[in-house]
């Protein structure tokens, strides 16, 4: 019997998604990994809700700002862990514990509601940090090119993907904020999907 994971990604009718090892990693976050994998075998285009805090945390940013963070991570930093686009948000998968630590680091950087007198923080949208006790909806293992709103931007490809910690995410947010200042708000968002070289992960 043929499995959805048998063919290489490039041979699955143009679909783009996670590898079998990446699916196993994602499923391991839930209480019933085998059931999740069985669901994906039957319905590989089905999104699922997975808990945060044990296998991964998730930092959620508005789509454009999340793209800026991702560009900084790959352009000047160590790369990223898995990243998904989901309904107008960018979901950056992070090391467990990052969701608890990142808000205090952001506050220390005077990211709070008062901000700095120079107004820098007015360009930074709120980052939603999902950790222990939270859950997120992740895109399905396989997405087609027309699924631009819900897709993997950096798909999980191993059973033990590298995940950035809070300090790296803070670094990316600070640099994304600087880049956001230089981008006109009237500039249309780039709808094209970027490809990131996952072999560069550290």
mmCIF file with all atom_site columns, C-alpha atoms in Angstrom:
data_model
loop_
_atom_site.group_PDB
_atom_site.id
_atom_site.type_symbol
_atom_site.label_atom_id
_atom_site.label_alt_id
_atom_site.label_comp_id
_atom_site.label_asym_id
_atom_site.label_entity_id
_atom_site.label_seq_id
_atom_site.pdbx_PDB_ins_code
_atom_site.Cartn_x
_atom_site.Cartn_y
_atom_site.Cartn_z
_atom_site.occupancy
_atom_site.B_iso_or_equiv
_atom_site.pdbx_formal_charge
_atom_site.auth_seq_id
_atom_site.auth_comp_id
_atom_site.auth_asym_id
_atom_site.auth_atom_id
_atom_site.pdbx_PDB_model_num
ATOM 1   C CA . UNK A 1 1   ? 0.000  0.000  0.000  1.00 0.00 ? 1   UNK A CA 1
ATOM 2   C CA . UNK A 1 2   ? 1.393  3.373  -1.048 1.00 0.00 ? 2   UNK A CA 1
ATOM 3   C CA . UNK A 1 3   ? 1.951  5.992  1.628  1.00 0.00 ? 3   UNK A CA 1
ATOM 4   C CA . UNK A 1 4   ? 1.703  9.769  1.356  1.00 0.00 ? 4   UNK A CA 1
ATOM 5   C CA . UNK A 1 5   ? 5.324  9.894  2.541  1.00 0.00 ? 5   UNK A CA 1
ATOM 6   C CA . UNK A 1 6   ? 6.756  7.433  -0.018 1.00 0.00 ? 6   UNK A CA 1
ATOM 7   C CA . UNK A 1 7   ? 7.541  9.916  -2.789 1.00 0.00 ? 7   UNK A CA 1
ATOM 8   C CA . UNK A 1 8   ? 10.092 12.701 -2.469 1.00 0.00 ? 8   UNK A CA 1
ATOM 9   C CA . UNK A 1 9   ? 8.547  16.130 -1.901 1.00 0.00 ? 9   UNK A CA 1
ATOM 10  C CA . UNK A 1 10  ? 9.309  17.230 -5.444 1.00 0.00 ? 10  UNK A CA 1
ATOM 11  C CA . UNK A 1 11  ? 7.265  14.334 -6.843 1.00 0.00 ? 11  UNK A CA 1
ATOM 12  C CA . UNK A 1 12  ? 4.087  14.849 -4.844 1.00 0.00 ? 12  UNK A CA 1
ATOM 13  C CA . UNK A 1 13  ? 1.971  16.601 -7.491 1.00 0.00 ? 13  UNK A CA 1
ATOM 14  C CA . UNK A 1 14  ? 3.729  19.912 -6.943 1.00 0.00 ? 14  UNK A CA 1
ATOM 15  C CA . UNK A 1 15  ? 2.782  19.972 -3.256 1.00 0.00 ? 15  UNK A CA 1
ATOM 16  C CA . UNK A 1 16  ? 5.215  21.470 -0.786 1.00 0.00 ? 16  UNK A CA 1
ATOM 17  C CA . UNK A 1 17  ? 5.418  20.272 2.774  1.00 0.00 ? 17  UNK A CA 1
ATOM 18  C CA . UNK A 1 18  ? 7.183  18.459 5.569  1.00 0.00 ? 18  UNK A CA 1
ATOM 19  C CA . UNK A 1 19  ? 9.182  15.264 5.322  1.00 0.00 ? 19  UNK A CA 1
ATOM 20  C CA . UNK A 1 20  ? 8.163  12.068 7.113  1.00 0.00 ? 20  UNK A CA 1
ATOM 21  C CA . UNK A 1 21  ? 10.690 12.845 9.866  1.00 0.00 ? 21  UNK A CA 1
ATOM 22  C CA . UNK A 1 22  ? 9.351  16.374 10.134 1.00 0.00 ? 22  UNK A CA 1
ATOM 23  C CA . UNK A 1 23  ? 5.792  15.060 10.447 1.00 0.00 ? 23  UNK A CA 1
ATOM 24  C CA . UNK A 1 24  ? 6.906  12.676 13.194 1.00 0.00 ? 24  UNK A CA 1
ATOM 25  C CA . UNK A 1 25  ? 8.496  15.595 15.058 1.00 0.00 ? 25  UNK A CA 1
ATOM 26  C CA . UNK A 1 26  ? 5.351  17.700 14.807 1.00 0.00 ? 26  UNK A CA 1
ATOM 27  C CA . UNK A 1 27  ? 3.117  14.811 15.856 1.00 0.00 ? 27  UNK A CA 1
ATOM 28  C CA . UNK A 1 28  ? 5.312  14.134 18.889 1.00 0.00 ? 28  UNK A CA 1
ATOM 29  C CA . UNK A 1 29  ? 4.081  17.421 20.385 1.00 0.00 ? 29  UNK A CA 1
ATOM 30  C CA . UNK A 1 30  ? 0.555  16.052 20.772 1.00 0.00 ? 30  UNK A CA 1
ATOM 31  C CA . UNK A 1 31  ? -0.754 13.536 23.294 1.00 0.00 ? 31  UNK A CA 1
ATOM 32  C CA . UNK A 1 32  ? -1.492 10.946 20.570 1.00 0.00 ? 32  UNK A CA 1
ATOM 33  C CA . UNK A 1 33  ? 1.292  11.065 17.962 1.00 0.00 ? 33  UNK A CA 1
ATOM 34  C CA . UNK A 1 34  ? 0.223  7.859  16.193 1.00 0.00 ? 34  UNK A CA 1
ATOM 35  C CA . UNK A 1 35  ? -3.313 9.157  15.747 1.00 0.00 ? 35  UNK A CA 1
ATOM 36  C CA . UNK A 1 36  ? -2.002 12.423 14.320 1.00 0.00 ? 36  UNK A CA 1
ATOM 37  C CA . UNK A 1 37  ? 0.247  10.582 11.867 1.00 0.00 ? 37  UNK A CA 1
ATOM 38  C CA . UNK A 1 38  ? -2.646 8.287  10.899 1.00 0.00 ? 38  UNK A CA 1
ATOM 39  C CA . UNK A 1 39  ? -4.815 11.347 10.226 1.00 0.00 ? 39  UNK A CA 1
ATOM 40  C CA . UNK A 1 40  ? -2.106 12.835 8.030  1.00 0.00 ? 40  UNK A CA 1
ATOM 41  C CA . UNK A 1 41  ? -1.664 9.566  6.153  1.00 0.00 ? 41  UNK A CA 1
ATOM 42  C CA . UNK A 1 42  ? -5.369 9.689  5.304  1.00 0.00 ? 42  UNK A CA 1
ATOM 43  C CA . UNK A 1 43  ? -5.715 13.467 4.956  1.00 0.00 ? 43  UNK A CA 1
ATOM 44  C CA . UNK A 1 44  ? -2.287 15.065 4.345  1.00 0.00 ? 44  UNK A CA 1
ATOM 45  C CA . UNK A 1 45  ? -3.900 18.448 3.616  1.00 0.00 ? 45  UNK A CA 1
ATOM 46  C CA . UNK A 1 46  ? -5.566 18.674 7.063  1.00 0.00 ? 46  UNK A CA 1
ATOM 47  C CA . UNK A 1 47  ? -4.253 21.277 9.557  1.00 0.00 ? 47  UNK A CA 1
ATOM 48  C CA . UNK A 1 48  ? -4.093 20.192 13.197 1.00 0.00 ? 48  UNK A CA 1
ATOM 49  C CA . UNK A 1 49  ? -3.980 21.849 16.611 1.00 0.00 ? 49  UNK A CA 1
ATOM 50  C CA . UNK A 1 50  ? -0.843 20.989 18.603 1.00 0.00 ? 50  UNK A CA 1
ATOM 51  C CA . UNK A 1 51  ? 0.154  21.952 22.143 1.00 0.00 ? 51  UNK A CA 1
ATOM 52  C CA . UNK A 1 52  ? 3.197  24.127 22.810 1.00 0.00 ? 52  UNK A CA 1
ATOM 53  C CA . UNK A 1 53  ? 5.687  23.988 25.651 1.00 0.00 ? 53  UNK A CA 1
ATOM 54  C CA . UNK A 1 54  ? 7.233  20.542 25.426 1.00 0.00 ? 54  UNK A CA 1
ATOM 55  C CA . UNK A 1 55  ? 8.536  19.949 21.892 1.00 0.00 ? 55  UNK A CA 1
ATOM 56  C CA . UNK A 1 56  ? 8.414  23.557 20.750 1.00 0.00 ? 56  UNK A CA 1
ATOM 57  C CA . UNK A 1 57  ? 7.137  27.040 21.556 1.00 0.00 ? 57  UNK A CA 1
ATOM 58  C CA . UNK A 1 58  ? 5.747  29.364 18.897 1.00 0.00 ? 58  UNK A CA 1
ATOM 59  C CA . UNK A 1 59  ? 6.242  33.100 18.449 1.00 0.00 ? 59  UNK A CA 1
ATOM 60  C CA . UNK A 1 60  ? 3.486  34.567 16.282 1.00 0.00 ? 60  UNK A CA 1
ATOM 61  C CA . UNK A 1 61  ? 3.983  37.853 14.437 1.00 0.00 ? 61  UNK A CA 1
ATOM 62  C CA . UNK A 1 62  ? 1.910  39.746 11.872 1.00 0.00 ? 62  UNK A CA 1
ATOM 63  C CA . UNK A 1 63  ? 2.779  38.375 8.445  1.00 0.00 ? 63  UNK A CA 1
ATOM 64  C CA . UNK A 1 64  ? 4.973  41.192 7.142  1.00 0.00 ? 64  UNK A CA 1
ATOM 65  C CA . UNK A 1 65  ? 6.922  41.695 10.360 1.00 0.00 ? 65  UNK A CA 1
ATOM 66  C CA . UNK A 1 66  ? 7.396  37.934 10.658 1.00 0.00 ? 66  UNK A CA 1
ATOM 67  C CA . UNK A 1 67  ? 8.811  37.878 7.139  1.00 0.00 ? 67  UNK A CA 1
ATOM 68  C CA . UNK A 1 68  ? 11.252 40.634 8.122  1.00 0.00 ? 68  UNK A CA 1
ATOM 69  C CA . UNK A 1 69  ? 12.341 38.597 11.149 1.00 0.00 ? 69  UNK A CA 1
ATOM 70  C CA . UNK A 1 70  ? 12.788 35.536 8.960  1.00 0.00 ? 70  UNK A CA 1
ATOM 71  C CA . UNK A 1 71  ? 14.821 37.490 6.419  1.00 0.00 ? 71  UNK A CA 1
ATOM 72  C CA . UNK A 1 72  ? 17.122 38.740 9.185  1.00 0.00 ? 72  UNK A CA 1
ATOM 73  C CA . UNK A 1 73  ? 17.534 35.231 10.592 1.00 0.00 ? 73  UNK A CA 1
ATOM 74  C CA . UNK A 1 74  ? 18.569 33.829 7.223  1.00 0.00 ? 74  UNK A CA 1
ATOM 75  C CA . UNK A 1 75  ? 20.361 36.881 5.832  1.00 0.00 ? 75  UNK A CA 1
ATOM 76  C CA . UNK A 1 76  ? 22.497 37.810 8.835  1.00 0.00 ? 76  UNK A CA 1
ATOM 77  C CA . UNK A 1 77  ? 21.903 35.160 11.493 1.00 0.00 ? 77  UNK A CA 1
ATOM 78  C CA . UNK A 1 78  ? 21.983 31.406 12.099 1.00 0.00 ? 78  UNK A CA 1
ATOM 79  C CA . UNK A 1 79  ? 18.848 30.539 10.118 1.00 0.00 ? 79  UNK A CA 1
ATOM 80  C CA . UNK A 1 80  ? 15.574 29.499 11.671 1.00 0.00 ? 80  UNK A CA 1
ATOM 81  C CA . UNK A 1 81  ? 13.641 26.509 12.849 1.00 0.00 ? 81  UNK A CA 1
ATOM 82  C CA . UNK A 1 82  ? 10.375 25.603 11.115 1.00 0.00 ? 82  UNK A CA 1
ATOM 83  C CA . UNK A 1 83  ? 8.270  28.613 10.133 1.00 0.00 ? 83  UNK A CA 1
ATOM 84  C CA . UNK A 1 84  ? 4.669  28.683 8.924  1.00 0.00 ? 84  UNK A CA 1
ATOM 85  C CA . UNK A 1 85  ? 2.303  31.241 7.457  1.00 0.00 ? 85  UNK A CA 1
ATOM 86  C CA . UNK A 1 86  ? -1.164 30.877 8.954  1.00 0.00 ? 86  UNK A CA 1
ATOM 87  C CA . UNK A 1 87  ? -4.074 33.272 8.365  1.00 0.00 ? 87  UNK A CA 1
ATOM 88  C CA . UNK A 1 88  ? -2.152 36.514 8.284  1.00 0.00 ? 88  UNK A CA 1
ATOM 89  C CA . UNK A 1 89  ? 0.430  35.528 10.904 1.00 0.00 ? 89  UNK A CA 1
ATOM 90  C CA . UNK A 1 90  ? 3.956  34.178 10.719 1.00 0.00 ? 90  UNK A CA 1
ATOM 91  C CA . UNK A 1 91  ? 4.552  31.346 13.196 1.00 0.00 ? 91  UNK A CA 1
ATOM 92  C CA . UNK A 1 92  ? 8.206  30.971 14.197 1.00 0.00 ? 92  UNK A CA 1
ATOM 93  C CA . UNK A 1 93  ? 8.829  27.688 15.993 1.00 0.00 ? 93  UNK A CA 1
ATOM 94  C CA . UNK A 1 94  ? 11.188 28.209 18.921 1.00 0.00 ? 94  UNK A CA 1
ATOM 95  C CA . UNK A 1 95  ? 12.926 26.242 21.657 1.00 0.00 ? 95  UNK A CA 1
ATOM 96  C CA . UNK A 1 96  ? 10.691 25.242 24.588 1.00 0.00 ? 96  UNK A CA 1
ATOM 97  C CA . UNK A 1 97  ? 10.801 28.006 27.191 1.00 0.00 ? 97  UNK A CA 1
ATOM 98  C CA . UNK A 1 98  ? 11.283 30.788 24.634 1.00 0.00 ? 98  UNK A CA 1
ATOM 99  C CA . UNK A 1 99  ? 7.670  31.949 24.980 1.00 0.00 ? 99  UNK A CA 1
ATOM 100 C CA . UNK A 1 100 ? 8.140  32.510 28.694 1.00 0.00 ? 100 UNK A CA 1
ATOM 101 C CA . UNK A 1 101 ? 11.478 34.320 28.385 1.00 0.00 ? 101 UNK A CA 1
ATOM 102 C CA . UNK A 1 102 ? 11.012 36.437 25.249 1.00 0.00 ? 102 UNK A CA 1
ATOM 103 C CA . UNK A 1 103 ? 8.411  38.882 26.665 1.00 0.00 ? 103 UNK A CA 1
ATOM 104 C CA . UNK A 1 104 ? 10.723 39.874 29.519 1.00 0.00 ? 104 UNK A CA 1
ATOM 105 C CA . UNK A 1 105 ? 13.607 40.360 27.062 1.00 0.00 ? 105 UNK A CA 1
ATOM 106 C CA . UNK A 1 106 ? 11.368 42.525 24.892 1.00 0.00 ? 106 UNK A CA 1
ATOM 107 C CA . UNK A 1 107 ? 10.317 44.536 27.936 1.00 0.00 ? 107 UNK A CA 1
ATOM 108 C CA . UNK A 1 108 ? 13.942 44.960 28.909 1.00 0.00 ? 108 UNK A CA 1
ATOM 109 C CA . UNK A 1 109 ? 14.542 46.369 25.429 1.00 0.00 ? 109 UNK A CA 1
ATOM 110 C CA . UNK A 1 110 ? 11.783 48.887 26.240 1.00 0.00 ? 110 UNK A CA 1
ATOM 111 C CA . UNK A 1 111 ? 9.398  47.237 23.823 1.00 0.00 ? 111 UNK A CA 1
ATOM 112 C CA . UNK A 1 112 ? 6.493  47.919 26.213 1.00 0.00 ? 112 UNK A CA 1
ATOM 113 C CA . UNK A 1 113 ? 3.489  50.156 25.668 1.00 0.00 ? 113 UNK A CA 1
ATOM 114 C CA . UNK A 1 114 ? 5.370  53.254 26.872 1.00 0.00 ? 114 UNK A CA 1
ATOM 115 C CA . UNK A 1 115 ? 8.265  52.668 24.502 1.00 0.00 ? 115 UNK A CA 1
ATOM 116 C CA . UNK A 1 116 ? 11.269 54.885 24.013 1.00 0.00 ? 116 UNK A CA 1
ATOM 117 C CA . UNK A 1 117 ? 10.982 58.625 23.477 1.00 0.00 ? 117 UNK A CA 1
ATOM 118 C CA . UNK A 1 118 ? 12.363 58.227 19.949 1.00 0.00 ? 118 UNK A CA 1
ATOM 119 C CA . UNK A 1 119 ? 9.248  56.294 18.939 1.00 0.00 ? 119 UNK A CA 1
ATOM 120 C CA . UNK A 1 120 ? 11.120 53.233 17.721 1.00 0.00 ? 120 UNK A CA 1
ATOM 121 C CA . UNK A 1 121 ? 8.670  50.856 19.376 1.00 0.00 ? 121 UNK A CA 1
ATOM 122 C CA . UNK A 1 122 ? 5.720  52.300 17.461 1.00 0.00 ? 122 UNK A CA 1
ATOM 123 C CA . UNK A 1 123 ? 6.954  50.307 14.439 1.00 0.00 ? 123 UNK A CA 1
ATOM 124 C CA . UNK A 1 124 ? 7.003  47.007 16.330 1.00 0.00 ? 124 UNK A CA 1
ATOM 125 C CA . UNK A 1 125 ? 3.745  45.058 16.462 1.00 0.00 ? 125 UNK A CA 1
ATOM 126 C CA . UNK A 1 126 ? 2.919  42.867 19.474 1.00 0.00 ? 126 UNK A CA 1
ATOM 127 C CA . UNK A 1 127 ? 4.510  39.435 19.306 1.00 0.00 ? 127 UNK A CA 1
ATOM 128 C CA . UNK A 1 128 ? 2.302  36.631 20.627 1.00 0.00 ? 128 UNK A CA 1
ATOM 129 C CA . UNK A 1 129 ? 4.293  34.026 22.548 1.00 0.00 ? 129 UNK A CA 1
ATOM 130 C CA . UNK A 1 130 ? 2.729  30.563 22.845 1.00 0.00 ? 130 UNK A CA 1
ATOM 131 C CA . UNK A 1 131 ? 4.245  28.204 25.403 1.00 0.00 ? 131 UNK A CA 1
ATOM 132 C CA . UNK A 1 132 ? 3.134  25.774 28.107 1.00 0.00 ? 132 UNK A CA 1
ATOM 133 C CA . UNK A 1 133 ? -0.646 25.661 28.334 1.00 0.00 ? 133 UNK A CA 1
ATOM 134 C CA . UNK A 1 134 ? -1.130 27.078 24.819 1.00 0.00 ? 134 UNK A CA 1
ATOM 135 C CA . UNK A 1 135 ? -1.866 25.392 21.512 1.00 0.00 ? 135 UNK A CA 1
ATOM 136 C CA . UNK A 1 136 ? -1.515 26.492 17.907 1.00 0.00 ? 136 UNK A CA 1
ATOM 137 C CA . UNK A 1 137 ? -2.992 25.386 14.598 1.00 0.00 ? 137 UNK A CA 1
ATOM 138 C CA . UNK A 1 138 ? -0.244 24.297 12.243 1.00 0.00 ? 138 UNK A CA 1
ATOM 139 C CA . UNK A 1 139 ? -0.551 23.996 8.465  1.00 0.00 ? 139 UNK A CA 1
ATOM 140 C CA . UNK A 1 140 ? -1.028 20.534 6.993  1.00 0.00 ? 140 UNK A CA 1
ATOM 141 C CA . UNK A 1 141 ? 1.994  18.445 6.045  1.00 0.00 ? 141 UNK A CA 1
ATOM 142 C CA . UNK A 1 142 ? 1.274  19.014 2.363  1.00 0.00 ? 142 UNK A CA 1
ATOM 143 C CA . UNK A 1 143 ? 0.186  22.339 0.916  1.00 0.00 ? 143 UNK A CA 1
ATOM 144 C CA . UNK A 1 144 ? -0.304 23.303 -2.705 1.00 0.00 ? 144 UNK A CA 1
ATOM 145 C CA . UNK A 1 145 ? 1.074  26.491 -4.294 1.00 0.00 ? 145 UNK A CA 1
ATOM 146 C CA . UNK A 1 146 ? -2.334 28.180 -4.144 1.00 0.00 ? 146 UNK A CA 1
ATOM 147 C CA . UNK A 1 147 ? -2.435 27.808 -0.336 1.00 0.00 ? 147 UNK A CA 1
ATOM 148 C CA . UNK A 1 148 ? -0.479 31.038 0.174  1.00 0.00 ? 148 UNK A CA 1
ATOM 149 C CA . UNK A 1 149 ? -2.296 32.004 3.385  1.00 0.00 ? 149 UNK A CA 1
ATOM 150 C CA . UNK A 1 150 ? -1.638 28.683 5.129  1.00 0.00 ? 150 UNK A CA 1
ATOM 151 C CA . UNK A 1 151 ? 1.656  27.056 4.251  1.00 0.00 ? 151 UNK A CA 1
ATOM 152 C CA . UNK A 1 152 ? 5.092  26.110 5.468  1.00 0.00 ? 152 UNK A CA 1
ATOM 153 C CA . UNK A 1 153 ? 7.708  28.771 4.765  1.00 0.00 ? 153 UNK A CA 1
ATOM 154 C CA . UNK A 1 154 ? 10.465 26.630 6.314  1.00 0.00 ? 154 UNK A CA 1
ATOM 155 C CA . UNK A 1 155 ? 9.120  23.091 6.593  1.00 0.00 ? 155 UNK A CA 1
ATOM 156 C CA . UNK A 1 156 ? 10.204 20.666 9.347  1.00 0.00 ? 156 UNK A CA 1
ATOM 157 C CA . UNK A 1 157 ? 12.590 18.170 7.789  1.00 0.00 ? 157 UNK A CA 1
ATOM 158 C CA . UNK A 1 158 ? 14.134 16.209 10.673 1.00 0.00 ? 158 UNK A CA 1
ATOM 159 C CA . UNK A 1 159 ? 13.062 14.553 13.935 1.00 0.00 ? 159 UNK A CA 1
ATOM 160 C CA . UNK A 1 160 ? 15.262 16.998 15.856 1.00 0.00 ? 160 UNK A CA 1
ATOM 161 C CA . UNK A 1 161 ? 15.160 20.400 14.100 1.00 0.00 ? 161 UNK A CA 1
ATOM 162 C CA . UNK A 1 162 ? 17.245 23.241 15.423 1.00 0.00 ? 162 UNK A CA 1
ATOM 163 C CA . UNK A 1 163 ? 15.034 25.778 17.223 1.00 0.00 ? 163 UNK A CA 1
ATOM 164 C CA . UNK A 1 164 ? 16.068 29.352 18.041 1.00 0.00 ? 164 UNK A CA 1
ATOM 165 C CA . UNK A 1 165 ? 16.059 30.486 21.656 1.00 0.00 ? 165 UNK A CA 1
ATOM 166 C CA . UNK A 1 166 ? 14.638 33.760 22.977 1.00 0.00 ? 166 UNK A CA 1
ATOM 167 C CA . UNK A 1 167 ? 17.878 35.721 22.575 1.00 0.00 ? 167 UNK A CA 1
ATOM 168 C CA . UNK A 1 168 ? 18.085 34.914 18.862 1.00 0.00 ? 168 UNK A CA 1
ATOM 169 C CA . UNK A 1 169 ? 14.419 35.842 18.356 1.00 0.00 ? 169 UNK A CA 1
ATOM 170 C CA . UNK A 1 170 ? 15.000 39.116 20.197 1.00 0.00 ? 170 UNK A CA 1
ATOM 171 C CA . UNK A 1 171 ? 17.981 39.814 17.924 1.00 0.00 ? 171 UNK A CA 1
ATOM 172 C CA . UNK A 1 172 ? 15.813 39.137 14.838 1.00 0.00 ? 172 UNK A CA 1
ATOM 173 C CA . UNK A 1 173 ? 12.963 41.324 16.146 1.00 0.00 ? 173 UNK A CA 1
ATOM 174 C CA . UNK A 1 174 ? 15.287 44.272 16.799 1.00 0.00 ? 174 UNK A CA 1
ATOM 175 C CA . UNK A 1 175 ? 16.729 44.074 13.289 1.00 0.00 ? 175 UNK A CA 1
ATOM 176 C CA . UNK A 1 176 ? 13.297 43.574 11.732 1.00 0.00 ? 176 UNK A CA 1
ATOM 177 C CA . UNK A 1 177 ? 12.101 46.713 13.531 1.00 0.00 ? 177 UNK A CA 1
ATOM 178 C CA . UNK A 1 178 ? 14.967 48.685 12.021 1.00 0.00 ? 178 UNK A CA 1
ATOM 179 C CA . UNK A 1 179 ? 14.095 47.333 8.573  1.00 0.00 ? 179 UNK A CA 1
ATOM 180 C CA . UNK A 1 180 ? 10.392 48.132 9.103  1.00 0.00 ? 180 UNK A CA 1
ATOM 181 C CA . UNK A 1 181 ? 11.242 51.792 9.588  1.00 0.00 ? 181 UNK A CA 1
ATOM 182 C CA . UNK A 1 182 ? 12.737 51.874 6.095  1.00 0.00 ? 182 UNK A CA 1
ATOM 183 C CA . UNK A 1 183 ? 9.742  50.223 4.397  1.00 0.00 ? 183 UNK A CA 1
ATOM 184 C CA . UNK A 1 184 ? 6.913  52.448 3.196  1.00 0.00 ? 184 UNK A CA 1
ATOM 185 C CA . UNK A 1 185 ? 3.545  51.323 4.542  1.00 0.00 ? 185 UNK A CA 1
ATOM 186 C CA . UNK A 1 186 ? 2.134  51.902 1.065  1.00 0.00 ? 186 UNK A CA 1
ATOM 187 C CA . UNK A 1 187 ? 4.544  49.371 -0.431 1.00 0.00 ? 187 UNK A CA 1
ATOM 188 C CA . UNK A 1 188 ? 2.604  46.222 -1.443 1.00 0.00 ? 188 UNK A CA 1
ATOM 189 C CA . UNK A 1 189 ? 3.577  43.049 0.381  1.00 0.00 ? 189 UNK A CA 1
ATOM 190 C CA . UNK A 1 190 ? 5.556  40.530 -1.644 1.00 0.00 ? 190 UNK A CA 1
ATOM 191 C CA . UNK A 1 191 ? 3.290  37.546 -2.217 1.00 0.00 ? 191 UNK A CA 1
ATOM 192 C CA . UNK A 1 192 ? 6.035  35.323 -3.613 1.00 0.00 ? 192 UNK A CA 1
ATOM 193 C CA . UNK A 1 193 ? 7.307  32.499 -1.463 1.00 0.00 ? 193 UNK A CA 1
ATOM 194 C CA . UNK A 1 194 ? 10.980 32.644 -0.551 1.00 0.00 ? 194 UNK A CA 1
ATOM 195 C CA . UNK A 1 195 ? 13.103 29.531 -0.353 1.00 0.00 ? 195 UNK A CA 1
ATOM 196 C CA . UNK A 1 196 ? 15.501 29.182 2.575  1.00 0.00 ? 196 UNK A CA 1
ATOM 197 C CA . UNK A 1 197 ? 18.484 26.829 2.569  1.00 0.00 ? 197 UNK A CA 1
ATOM 198 C CA . UNK A 1 198 ? 17.829 24.629 5.616  1.00 0.00 ? 198 UNK A CA 1
ATOM 199 C CA . UNK A 1 199 ? 21.331 23.170 5.379  1.00 0.00 ? 199 UNK A CA 1
ATOM 200 C CA . UNK A 1 200 ? 22.583 26.450 6.897  1.00 0.00 ? 200 UNK A CA 1
ATOM 201 C CA . UNK A 1 201 ? 20.888 25.801 10.232 1.00 0.00 ? 201 UNK A CA 1
ATOM 202 C CA . UNK A 1 202 ? 23.313 25.730 13.149 1.00 0.00 ? 202 UNK A CA 1
#
